[in-house]
Coordinates of C-alpha atoms and ligand atoms in Angstrom, one line a residue:
M229 CA 30.6 -57.1 179.7
P230 CA 28.3 -54.5 180.7
I231 CA 29.3 -51.3 182.0
S232 CA 28.2 -50.7 185.7
V233 CA 28.2 -46.9 186.8
S234 CA 27.9 -46.5 190.4
V235 CA 27.0 -43.0 191.6
P236 CA 26.9 -41.6 194.9
M237 CA 23.8 -41.5 196.7
V238 CA 24.8 -38.0 197.6
L239 CA 24.6 -36.6 193.8
L240 CA 21.0 -38.3 193.1
P241 CA 18.6 -35.7 194.0
D242 CA 15.5 -37.0 195.2
A243 CA 11.9 -36.5 194.0
A244 CA 11.3 -33.4 196.4
A245 CA 14.4 -32.1 195.8
A246 CA 14.0 -32.0 191.7
G247 CA 10.8 -30.4 192.1
S248 CA 12.1 -27.3 194.4
L249 CA 14.9 -27.2 191.5
F250 CA 12.4 -27.0 188.8
S251 CA 9.6 -25.0 190.5
A252 CA 11.4 -21.9 191.3
P253 CA 11.9 -20.7 187.6
V254 CA 8.3 -22.3 186.9
S255 CA 6.3 -20.6 189.1
G256 CA 8.5 -17.3 188.4
V257 CA 7.5 -17.6 184.7
A258 CA 4.2 -18.4 185.7
V259 CA 3.9 -15.5 187.8
L260 CA 4.6 -13.3 184.9
V261 CA 2.7 -14.7 182.4
A262 CA 0.0 -13.8 185.5
L263 CA 1.0 -10.2 186.0
V264 CA 1.0 -9.5 182.2
T265 CA -2.5 -11.0 181.8
V266 CA -4.1 -9.3 184.8
G267 CA -2.2 -6.2 183.2
W268 CA -3.5 -6.5 179.9
V269 CA -7.1 -7.3 181.2
V270 CA -7.3 -4.4 183.6
R271 CA -5.9 -2.1 180.8
A272 CA -8.4 -3.5 178.3
V273 CA -11.3 -3.1 180.7
H274 CA -10.6 0.2 181.5
S275 CA -9.9 1.4 177.7
W276 CA -13.3 -0.4 176.9
R277 CA -15.1 1.5 180.3
R278 CA -14.1 4.8 178.7
L279 CA -15.6 4.8 175.9
R280 CA -18.3 2.0 176.3
H281 CA -21.1 4.3 175.6
V282 CA -20.0 5.2 171.8
P283 CA -21.8 2.3 169.6
G284 CA -19.4 0.1 167.6
P285 CA -18.6 -3.4 166.4
A286 CA -17.7 -5.6 169.4
L287 CA -14.2 -6.3 168.6
A288 CA -13.2 -3.1 168.4
R289 CA -14.1 -2.4 171.6
W290 CA -11.4 -4.4 172.6
S291 CA -8.9 -4.3 170.3
S292 CA -7.0 -3.3 167.3
L293 CA -7.3 -6.1 165.1
W294 CA -11.0 -5.0 164.2
M295 CA -9.2 -1.8 162.4
V296 CA -6.2 -4.2 161.1
K297 CA -8.4 -6.7 159.6
R298 CA -10.4 -3.8 157.6
L299 CA -7.2 -2.0 156.6
S300 CA -5.5 -4.6 155.2
S301 CA -8.5 -5.8 153.0
G302 CA -8.0 -3.0 150.7
R303 CA -12.3 -2.3 151.5
F304 CA -11.1 0.1 154.1
H305 CA -13.8 3.0 152.5
E306 CA -16.6 0.2 152.6
A307 CA -16.0 -0.7 156.0
M308 CA -16.1 3.1 157.0
C309 CA -19.4 3.4 155.2
D310 CA -20.9 0.3 156.1
V311 CA -20.2 1.4 160.1
M312 CA -21.7 4.7 159.6
E313 CA -24.7 3.0 158.1
E314 CA -25.1 0.5 161.0
Y315 CA -24.1 2.5 164.0
G316 CA -24.5 6.5 163.3
P317 CA -22.3 9.5 163.1
L318 CA -19.9 8.2 165.5
V319 CA -18.5 4.9 165.6
R320 CA -15.8 3.3 167.7
I321 CA -13.8 1.8 166.1
G322 CA -11.0 0.9 168.4
P323 CA -10.0 0.8 171.9
N324 CA -9.5 4.4 171.6
E325 CA -10.3 5.3 168.6
L326 CA -13.4 7.0 166.9
T327 CA -14.5 7.7 163.4
C328 CA -16.9 10.4 162.7
S329 CA -19.3 11.7 159.5
D330 CA -20.8 15.0 160.7
P331 CA -19.2 17.4 158.7
D332 CA -19.7 20.0 161.9
V333 CA -17.5 18.1 163.9
L334 CA -14.6 17.4 161.4
R335 CA -14.8 21.3 161.4
H336 CA -14.8 22.1 164.8
M337 CA -11.8 19.7 165.3
S338 CA -9.8 21.3 162.7
A339 CA -11.0 25.0 163.5
A340 CA -8.7 27.9 164.4
R341 CA -9.1 28.1 168.1
S342 CA -9.7 24.7 168.8
L343 CA -7.7 22.9 171.7
Y344 CA -7.9 19.2 169.6
T345 CA -4.6 18.7 168.4
K346 CA -3.4 16.1 165.5
G347 CA -3.7 12.7 166.8
E348 CA -0.9 9.8 167.8
F349 CA -0.9 8.6 163.9
Y350 CA 0.8 12.1 162.4
E351 CA 3.7 11.1 164.6
T352 CA 4.6 7.8 162.3
G353 CA 5.1 9.5 159.1
R354 CA 8.4 11.1 160.3
I355 CA 10.6 10.7 158.3
I356 CA 14.0 11.3 160.3
P357 CA 13.1 9.7 163.5
G358 CA 12.9 12.5 166.0
Y359 CA 12.2 15.4 163.8
D360 CA 9.3 16.6 162.8
N361 CA 8.0 18.1 159.4
I362 CA 4.6 20.0 158.5
V363 CA 2.6 17.2 158.7
T364 CA 4.1 15.1 161.3
Q365 CA 4.1 18.2 163.7
R366 CA 1.7 18.0 166.8
D367 CA 2.7 20.4 168.7
D368 CA 0.3 23.5 167.5
V369 CA 2.7 26.6 168.1
K370 CA 5.2 25.3 166.3
H371 CA 3.0 23.7 163.4
K372 CA 1.3 26.9 163.1
A373 CA 5.2 28.9 162.5
L374 CA 5.6 26.0 159.8
R375 CA 2.9 26.3 158.2
A376 CA 3.2 30.4 158.0
Q377 CA 6.5 29.9 156.8
M378 CA 5.5 27.3 153.8
T379 CA 2.2 29.5 152.9
N380 CA 3.8 32.1 150.4
A381 CA 4.8 28.6 148.4
Y382 CA 1.5 26.9 148.1
R383 CA -0.4 30.1 147.2
G384 CA 2.2 30.3 144.6
T385 CA 2.9 34.5 144.8
S386 CA 6.2 34.8 144.7
A387 CA 6.4 35.2 140.5
F388 CA 6.1 31.6 140.1
A389 CA 3.1 30.0 138.7
Y390 CA 1.7 26.1 139.1
E391 CA -0.2 26.5 136.0
D392 CA 3.0 26.4 133.9
G393 CA 4.1 23.2 135.1
V394 CA 0.5 21.0 134.9
D395 CA 0.7 22.6 131.4
R396 CA 4.0 21.2 130.6
Q397 CA 3.3 17.5 131.7
I398 CA -0.3 17.6 130.6
L399 CA 1.6 17.9 126.8
Q400 CA 3.8 15.6 127.8
L401 CA 1.5 13.0 128.8
I402 CA -0.7 13.7 125.8
F403 CA 3.1 13.6 123.7
L404 CA 3.1 9.7 125.3
I405 CA 0.0 8.6 124.6
D406 CA 0.1 9.9 121.4
N407 CA 3.3 8.4 119.8
K408 CA 3.0 4.9 122.0
Y409 CA -0.5 4.1 122.8
I410 CA -3.1 4.8 119.8
S411 CA -4.7 1.6 118.9
E412 CA -5.6 1.1 115.2
P413 CA -8.5 -0.9 113.8
G414 CA -7.3 -4.6 114.3
S415 CA -4.5 -3.6 116.6
L416 CA -4.2 -3.0 120.4
R417 CA -1.9 -1.1 122.5
P418 CA -2.9 -1.9 126.1
M419 CA -2.1 1.0 128.3
D420 CA -2.4 1.2 131.9
L421 CA -4.0 4.2 132.9
A422 CA -3.9 3.7 136.6
A423 CA 0.4 3.8 136.0
K424 CA 0.8 6.8 133.6
I425 CA -1.4 9.0 135.8
Q426 CA 0.9 8.5 138.3
F427 CA 3.9 9.2 136.5
F428 CA 2.1 12.5 135.5
T429 CA 1.5 13.6 139.4
L430 CA 4.8 12.6 140.3
D431 CA 6.2 14.9 136.8
V432 CA 3.9 17.6 138.4
I433 CA 4.8 17.7 141.5
S434 CA 8.5 17.8 141.2
D435 CA 8.2 19.9 138.0
V436 CA 6.2 22.8 140.4
S437 CA 8.6 22.0 143.0
F438 CA 12.1 22.3 141.5
G439 CA 11.4 23.3 138.1
A440 CA 12.3 20.2 136.8
P441 CA 10.1 16.7 136.3
F442 CA 11.5 13.0 137.4
G443 CA 11.2 12.2 133.8
F444 CA 8.3 9.6 134.7
L445 CA 6.4 10.4 131.8
T446 CA 9.3 10.8 129.1
E447 CA 11.0 7.3 130.4
D448 CA 7.3 5.9 130.5
K449 CA 8.6 3.7 133.2
D450 CA 8.6 2.9 137.1
L451 CA 11.5 5.0 137.9
F452 CA 13.5 4.1 141.2
Q453 CA 11.0 1.4 141.6
Y454 CA 9.4 4.3 143.1
N455 CA 5.6 3.2 142.5
E456 CA 6.5 -0.5 143.1
I457 CA 8.6 0.1 146.6
N458 CA 5.3 3.1 147.6
A459 CA 2.7 0.1 146.9
S460 CA 4.7 -2.4 149.2
A461 CA 5.0 0.4 152.1
V462 CA 0.9 1.0 152.1
P463 CA 0.2 -2.1 154.3
V464 CA 2.9 -1.0 156.8
M465 CA 1.1 2.5 156.7
N466 CA -2.0 0.7 157.5
M467 CA -0.6 -1.1 160.6
L468 CA 0.6 1.8 161.5
Q469 CA -2.5 3.7 161.5
A470 CA -4.2 0.7 163.4
M471 CA -1.8 0.4 166.3
P472 CA 0.3 4.0 165.9
W473 CA 2.7 2.4 168.9
L474 CA 4.5 0.3 166.3
S475 CA 6.4 3.3 164.9
N476 CA 8.6 3.2 168.3
V477 CA 9.4 0.0 167.5
V478 CA 9.8 0.5 163.7
Y479 CA 12.3 4.0 164.7
R480 CA 14.8 1.8 166.9
W481 CA 17.5 0.0 166.2
P482 CA 17.9 -2.5 164.5
L483 CA 14.6 -1.6 162.5
R484 CA 15.7 1.8 162.1
L485 CA 18.3 0.9 159.4
A486 CA 15.8 -0.3 157.2
L487 CA 14.0 2.6 157.0
P488 CA 14.6 5.1 153.8
S489 CA 17.8 7.1 153.1
D490 CA 19.1 9.7 150.9
G491 CA 21.8 7.0 149.6
D492 CA 19.7 4.7 148.6
S493 CA 18.9 3.7 145.1
V494 CA 15.2 2.6 144.6
G495 CA 12.2 3.7 146.3
F496 CA 11.5 6.7 148.7
G497 CA 15.2 6.8 149.7
R498 CA 16.1 7.4 146.3
L499 CA 13.5 10.4 145.5
M500 CA 14.8 11.8 148.9
G501 CA 18.4 11.5 147.5
V502 CA 16.8 13.6 144.1
A503 CA 15.4 16.2 146.4
K504 CA 18.5 16.3 148.5
S505 CA 20.8 16.8 145.1
Y506 CA 18.3 19.9 143.9
V507 CA 18.3 21.6 147.2
D508 CA 21.9 21.2 147.3
A509 CA 22.8 22.6 143.9
R510 CA 20.3 25.2 144.5
L511 CA 21.9 26.6 147.6
R512 CA 25.7 26.3 146.0
S513 CA 26.8 29.9 145.4
G514 CA 26.4 31.1 142.5
S515 CA 23.4 29.5 141.5
K516 CA 20.7 31.0 139.7
P517 CA 17.0 31.1 141.6
N518 CA 14.3 29.3 139.9
P519 CA 10.9 30.4 140.0
D520 CA 9.3 27.2 141.7
M521 CA 8.2 26.1 145.4
L522 CA 12.0 25.1 146.3
Q523 CA 12.9 28.6 146.0
S524 CA 9.7 29.7 147.8
F525 CA 11.1 27.7 150.5
I526 CA 14.5 29.1 150.7
E527 CA 13.4 32.8 150.4
S528 CA 11.7 31.9 153.6
G529 CA 14.5 30.6 155.6
M530 CA 13.9 27.0 155.9
S531 CA 17.0 25.0 157.2
H532 CA 18.8 22.7 154.8
S533 CA 17.4 20.1 156.7
D534 CA 13.9 21.3 156.5
L535 CA 14.1 22.1 152.9
I536 CA 14.9 18.3 151.9
Q537 CA 12.5 16.4 153.9
H538 CA 9.7 19.1 152.8
M539 CA 10.5 18.7 149.1
F540 CA 9.7 15.2 149.9
V541 CA 6.7 15.5 151.8
Q542 CA 4.8 17.3 149.0
I543 CA 6.1 14.5 146.5
V544 CA 4.5 11.8 148.5
A545 CA 1.5 14.0 149.5
G546 CA 0.8 15.7 146.3
S547 CA 0.8 12.5 144.2
I548 CA -0.7 9.6 145.7
T549 CA -4.0 11.4 146.7
T550 CA -4.5 13.7 143.1
S551 CA -3.6 10.4 141.2
A552 CA -6.2 8.6 142.9
A553 CA -8.7 11.6 142.3
I554 CA -7.4 11.2 138.2
R555 CA -7.9 7.8 138.2
H556 CA -11.4 7.3 139.8
T557 CA -13.2 10.5 138.2
L558 CA -12.2 8.7 134.6
L559 CA -13.1 5.4 135.4
A560 CA -16.5 7.0 136.5
L561 CA -17.2 9.2 133.5
L562 CA -15.6 5.9 131.0
T563 CA -18.5 3.6 133.0
T564 CA -21.1 6.3 133.1
P565 CA -21.2 7.0 129.1
A566 CA -24.1 10.3 129.2
S567 CA -21.8 11.8 131.6
L568 CA -18.6 11.5 129.4
S569 CA -20.6 12.6 126.5
R570 CA -22.0 15.5 128.1
L571 CA -18.4 17.1 129.7
Q572 CA -17.2 16.0 125.9
T573 CA -19.9 18.4 124.3
E574 CA -18.9 20.9 127.1
L575 CA -15.5 20.7 125.8
A576 CA -15.5 20.7 122.4
A577 CA -17.6 23.9 122.3
L578 CA -14.5 25.7 123.6
N579 CA -12.9 25.4 120.1
L580 CA -9.7 25.3 121.7
P581 CA -6.7 24.3 119.3
L582 CA -5.0 20.9 120.2
S583 CA -1.6 22.6 120.9
Q584 CA -3.2 24.4 123.8
V585 CA -4.1 23.3 127.4
I586 CA -7.2 24.6 128.8
P587 CA -6.1 27.8 131.3
A588 CA -7.7 27.0 134.6
P589 CA -9.6 30.2 134.7
T590 CA -11.5 28.5 131.7
A591 CA -11.8 25.1 133.5
E592 CA -13.2 26.2 136.6
S593 CA -15.5 28.2 134.8
L594 CA -16.8 24.9 133.2
P595 CA -20.4 24.1 135.0
Y596 CA -20.6 20.0 134.1
L597 CA -16.5 20.0 134.4
S598 CA -17.0 21.3 137.8
A599 CA -19.3 18.9 138.8
V600 CA -17.7 16.4 137.5
V601 CA -14.7 16.9 139.3
L602 CA -16.5 17.3 142.4
E603 CA -18.6 14.1 142.0
G604 CA -15.6 12.0 141.5
L605 CA -13.9 13.9 145.3
R606 CA -17.3 12.9 147.1
M607 CA -17.7 9.4 145.6
W608 CA -13.9 8.4 146.0
P609 CA -12.1 11.2 148.8
P610 CA -8.8 10.8 147.6
T611 CA -7.5 10.2 151.5
T612 CA -9.3 7.3 152.9
G613 CA -7.1 7.1 156.6
L614 CA -8.6 8.4 159.4
G615 CA -6.5 11.7 160.1
C616 CA -7.2 11.5 163.5
K617 CA -7.4 14.5 166.1
Q618 CA -6.9 14.2 169.5
V619 CA -9.4 15.1 172.1
P620 CA -8.9 17.7 175.1
P621 CA -7.7 17.4 177.9
G622 CA -11.3 18.1 179.6
G623 CA -12.9 16.0 176.8
D624 CA -15.7 17.1 174.6
I625 CA -19.4 16.3 173.4
I626 CA -19.3 14.8 169.9
C627 CA -22.6 14.1 168.8
G628 CA -24.5 14.2 171.8
V629 CA -22.2 12.0 173.4
H630 CA -19.5 13.1 176.0
V631 CA -15.7 11.7 174.8
P632 CA -12.8 11.8 177.1
G633 CA -9.9 13.3 177.0
G634 CA -7.2 11.6 174.6
T635 CA -9.7 9.9 172.5
Q636 CA -8.6 9.8 168.6
V637 CA -11.6 11.0 166.7
G638 CA -10.9 9.5 162.8
H639 CA -12.3 11.5 159.7
N640 CA -14.8 9.4 158.0
F641 CA -14.7 10.5 154.4
S642 CA -16.0 8.0 152.7
G643 CA -18.8 7.4 155.1
M644 CA -19.8 11.0 155.1
M645 CA -19.6 11.7 151.3
R646 CA -22.5 8.9 151.1
A647 CA -24.5 9.7 153.8
R648 CA -27.7 9.4 153.0
E649 CA -29.3 12.8 155.5
I650 CA -26.8 14.5 153.2
W651 CA -26.9 13.2 149.9
G652 CA -30.3 11.1 149.7
E653 CA -30.9 8.0 148.6
D654 CA -28.7 8.1 145.6
G655 CA -25.6 9.3 147.5
G656 CA -23.8 5.9 146.4
V657 CA -24.4 6.7 142.6
F658 CA -21.8 9.0 140.5
W659 CA -24.1 11.6 138.7
P660 CA -22.6 15.1 138.4
E661 CA -26.2 16.4 137.4
R662 CA -26.8 16.8 141.1
W663 CA -24.8 19.7 141.1
L664 CA -26.4 21.3 138.4
E665 CA -29.9 20.7 139.9
M666 CA -29.1 22.4 143.5
D667 CA -30.2 26.0 144.2
E668 CA -27.0 28.3 145.1
Q669 CA -27.4 28.0 149.0
E670 CA -27.6 23.9 149.1
R671 CA -24.9 23.9 146.7
K672 CA -23.0 26.1 148.3
E673 CA -23.1 24.0 151.6
R674 CA -22.8 20.5 149.9
E675 CA -19.4 22.1 148.1
A676 CA -18.1 22.6 151.5
V677 CA -18.4 18.9 152.7
V678 CA -16.5 17.6 149.5
E679 CA -14.3 20.6 150.7
L680 CA -13.6 18.8 153.8
A681 CA -11.7 16.1 151.3
F682 CA -9.2 18.2 152.1
G683 CA -9.3 19.0 155.7
S684 CA -9.9 22.3 157.3
G685 CA -9.0 25.3 159.1
R686 CA -5.4 24.9 160.7
F687 CA -4.4 21.5 158.8
R688 CA -5.9 22.2 155.4
C689 CA -4.3 20.7 152.5
L690 CA -1.4 23.2 151.2
G691 CA -2.1 22.1 147.7
R692 CA -5.9 22.2 147.3
R693 CA -4.9 24.7 144.8
L694 CA -2.6 22.8 142.7
A695 CA -4.5 19.8 143.1
G696 CA -7.8 21.5 142.0
V697 CA -5.9 22.6 138.8
E698 CA -4.2 19.4 138.3
V699 CA -7.4 17.1 138.6
G700 CA -9.4 19.4 136.1
K701 CA -7.0 19.8 134.1
G702 CA -6.1 16.6 133.9
V703 CA -9.7 15.0 133.6
A704 CA -10.4 17.4 131.0
E705 CA -7.5 17.4 128.7
L706 CA -7.5 13.7 128.2
V707 CA -11.4 13.2 127.3
R708 CA -11.0 16.1 125.4
R709 CA -8.4 14.3 122.3
F710 CA -9.1 10.9 123.6
D711 CA -11.8 8.2 123.3
F712 CA -10.8 4.9 126.4
A713 CA -12.3 1.7 126.0
V714 CA -12.0 -0.2 129.1
V715 CA -9.8 -3.8 128.3
E716 CA -11.5 -5.6 130.6
P717 CA -15.3 -4.2 131.8
Q718 CA -15.8 -6.7 134.1
R719 CA -12.8 -5.6 136.4
P720 CA -12.1 -2.3 134.6
M721 CA -9.3 -1.3 137.5
K722 CA -7.2 -2.9 140.6
S723 CA -8.3 -0.1 143.4
E724 CA -7.5 -1.1 147.3
S725 CA -8.1 1.5 149.9
G726 CA -6.4 1.8 153.0
V727 CA -4.3 4.7 154.6
F728 CA -4.8 5.7 150.7
W729 CA -6.1 4.7 147.7
L730 CA -4.0 1.9 145.6
G731 CA -4.8 1.7 142.0
S732 CA -3.5 -0.3 139.2
D733 CA -4.1 -2.3 136.1
F734 CA -6.4 -0.2 134.7
W735 CA -5.9 -1.5 131.4
V736 CA -7.4 0.7 128.5
R737 CA -7.6 0.8 124.3
V738 CA -7.0 4.4 123.5
T739 CA -8.1 6.2 120.3
R740 CA -8.0 9.8 119.2
R741 CA -11.3 11.9 119.0
L742 CA -9.4 14.8 117.4
Ligands
LIG1489 C1 -6.9 15.6 145.6 C2 -5.6 15.7 146.3 C3 -5.9 16.1 147.7 C4 -6.0 15.6 148.7 C5 -7.8 15.2 148.7 C6 -5.6 16.2 149.8 C7 -5.9 16.0 151.4 C8 -5.3 16.5 152.2 C9 -6.0 15.9 153.8 C10 -6.9 15.3 153.8 C11 -4.4 16.4 154.1 C12 -4.8 16.5 155.9 C13 -5.8 17.6 156.6 C14 -5.3 17.1 158.3 O1 -4.6 16.9 158.6 O2 -6.5 17.0 158.5 C15 -3.5 17.2 153.4 C16 -2.5 18.2 153.9 C17 -1.4 18.4 153.3 N1 -1.5 17.8 151.8 FE1 -2.9 17.4 150.7 N2 -4.4 16.5 149.4 C18 -4.1 16.7 148.2 C19 -3.0 17.1 147.4 C20 -2.1 17.6 147.8 C21 -0.8 18.4 147.2 C22 -1.1 18.7 145.5 C23 -0.3 18.7 147.7 C24 1.2 19.5 147.3 C25 1.5 20.1 146.8 C26 -0.5 18.8 149.1 C27 0.2 19.1 150.4 C28 -0.2 18.6 151.3 C29 0.2 18.8 152.8 C30 2.0 19.7 153.0 C31 -0.7 18.9 153.8 C32 0.3 19.2 155.7 C33 -0.9 20.4 155.6 C34 -0.8 20.7 157.4 O3 -0.7 19.9 158.1 O4 -0.9 21.7 157.6 N3 -1.8 17.9 148.8 N4 -3.8 16.9 152.2

C-alpha cells in the first residue's frame, strides 16, 4: 500500500520564500568575490602604472607568473640574457621587480653611503623565523655592526689560514680519485665529477669553519642526504624569489613545523645539528681554542644562537656557489682542448711534486690560470638569483628612467657578464685568451665587472678570498694530475639555474697524467 504523507501547507516554502532563503548567502559570496576582484584589479592597475615606463615582457607587468615560469624552468640565466638583449639594461620582470645589467648601477646600489637596502627576498633566508643573520638582515645599521663583528674571521687574521684547510681537502679529493676512480684501458670507473666537487666544497667549508671536515670525501657519499635535500629545497627558494611574501605563509603554524630544525636526522636540519654540536663543544669550559672561523666568531663576542646560525649560513653560502664555479670552469676546459692544454703546460712548468699543493700566491701569479678562473666566473656567475635591492623612499633615476621608492631592483649577473657592449660579439664564448690580450686599464675595468659576481660595497661577499683560493687551486690541482674524458659528450652535465645553480651527472672517465 502506498504511503501518503501529508505536509502541512505552512511548512512548504513558496518559490519566493525559497529564493530569499538562498539569495542572502549567495549574494554575500558574490559581493565578496566582486570586492576581491575589484581590489585585485585596482592593485594590479596601480602597480602596472607605477613602472609602466620600464620595458619588459607583457605578462611580467601584471603578474609574478613570468618569473615563476622562468625560475622553475632551470634556464633562468638564459632568460636573464634574453631580456637584456631584447629590452636593454633595465627590464621589468615582475609587478614590482626590475633587473639591471649595468655594472655602475649595481655598484651604486650597494655602495657605502647608498640609501638602498637589501630587498624583500633576503628575509626569506631566515633560518629561525623572525630572527636575522648576516644575509637576511635588512636594517643597515644592524647589518653593518654584524659585518664588522664577522670580518676578522673572513679576513683570516687571528692566526688561522684558510689555505691549510683547502689543501687538506684537495689532497683528500685527489686521494679519493686516485684510489677509487682511475680507469684502465678496457675498464671504466665512471665518476660523477659534479658530486665530488660538491663533497669537496662542503668539506672545505666545514674544515675552515670548525677545524674538522664533515667527511663527505672520506665517506664518498651524500651524508645526511644533504645534497639530495638541498636540490629539493631549491625549487622552494625559486618560488620565494618570485613571491617573497610566501615566506610569511611558510613561517606560520602549521607549515613552520616542516622547517629544518637541529634535531633532524637529515638535510639542512642535520647540518644545523652538526654546527650546534661543534659550537657547544667549543663553548664548554676547558675546551681548547682552535685556529678556525668558529674561534674568531667566539672571540668577536657572538651569542650562542648567532654562532650556530652563522656557522650554518656559511656552510650553505660557501659550498653551493664555489662548487658551481669549479664545476662550470672544469666543464669549459674539458670542452675547449686548446685552453686545457695551455693551462696544463703552464702548470707543468712549475715542476711541483705531487705531494705538494700549489701555494695560493703561486696560483694567483699564473697568468693563464687566472684568465681561466676569471673566464669561468664570467661565463657562469655562480649566483644566478637576483639579490634585489630596494629603491629608497624618494625613488631614483636608473639607466635614465625614474624608478619609484620601494621597487625591487635585481642584479642581472648572467646578462651583464655576456653583454655585447662590455665584452664584444664573442661575449658568449669561453675564451680565456681575452684576458691576456687586454691592456692593463681595460683588464682592470673588466675584472671589476666580473668581481661583481661577489656583490659589492656594503654587501660584498665575505667569503670572496676563500672562494678565490678554493676555485683556483681546485681547478689547477685536478687538471694538473688527471685527464678527464666526458662519458656522454652530447649531454656532459645536468645543469639548472634558478636562484642558484644545481649540477649533477657530470660523468667522466679519469686517468692519471703524472
Ligand atoms: C664563487 C663563490 C662565491 C660567490 C660567487 C659568492 C657570491 C656572493 C654574493 C653575490 C653575495 C651577495 C651580495 C649581495 O647581497 O649583494 C654573497 C654574500 C655572502 N657570501 Fe658569498 N659567494 C661565494 C662564496 C662564499 C663563501 C666561500 C663564503 C663563506 C666562507 C661566502 C659567504 C658569504 C656571506 C656570509 C655573504 C653575506 C654578506 C653580507 O650580506 O654582508 N660566500 N656572496
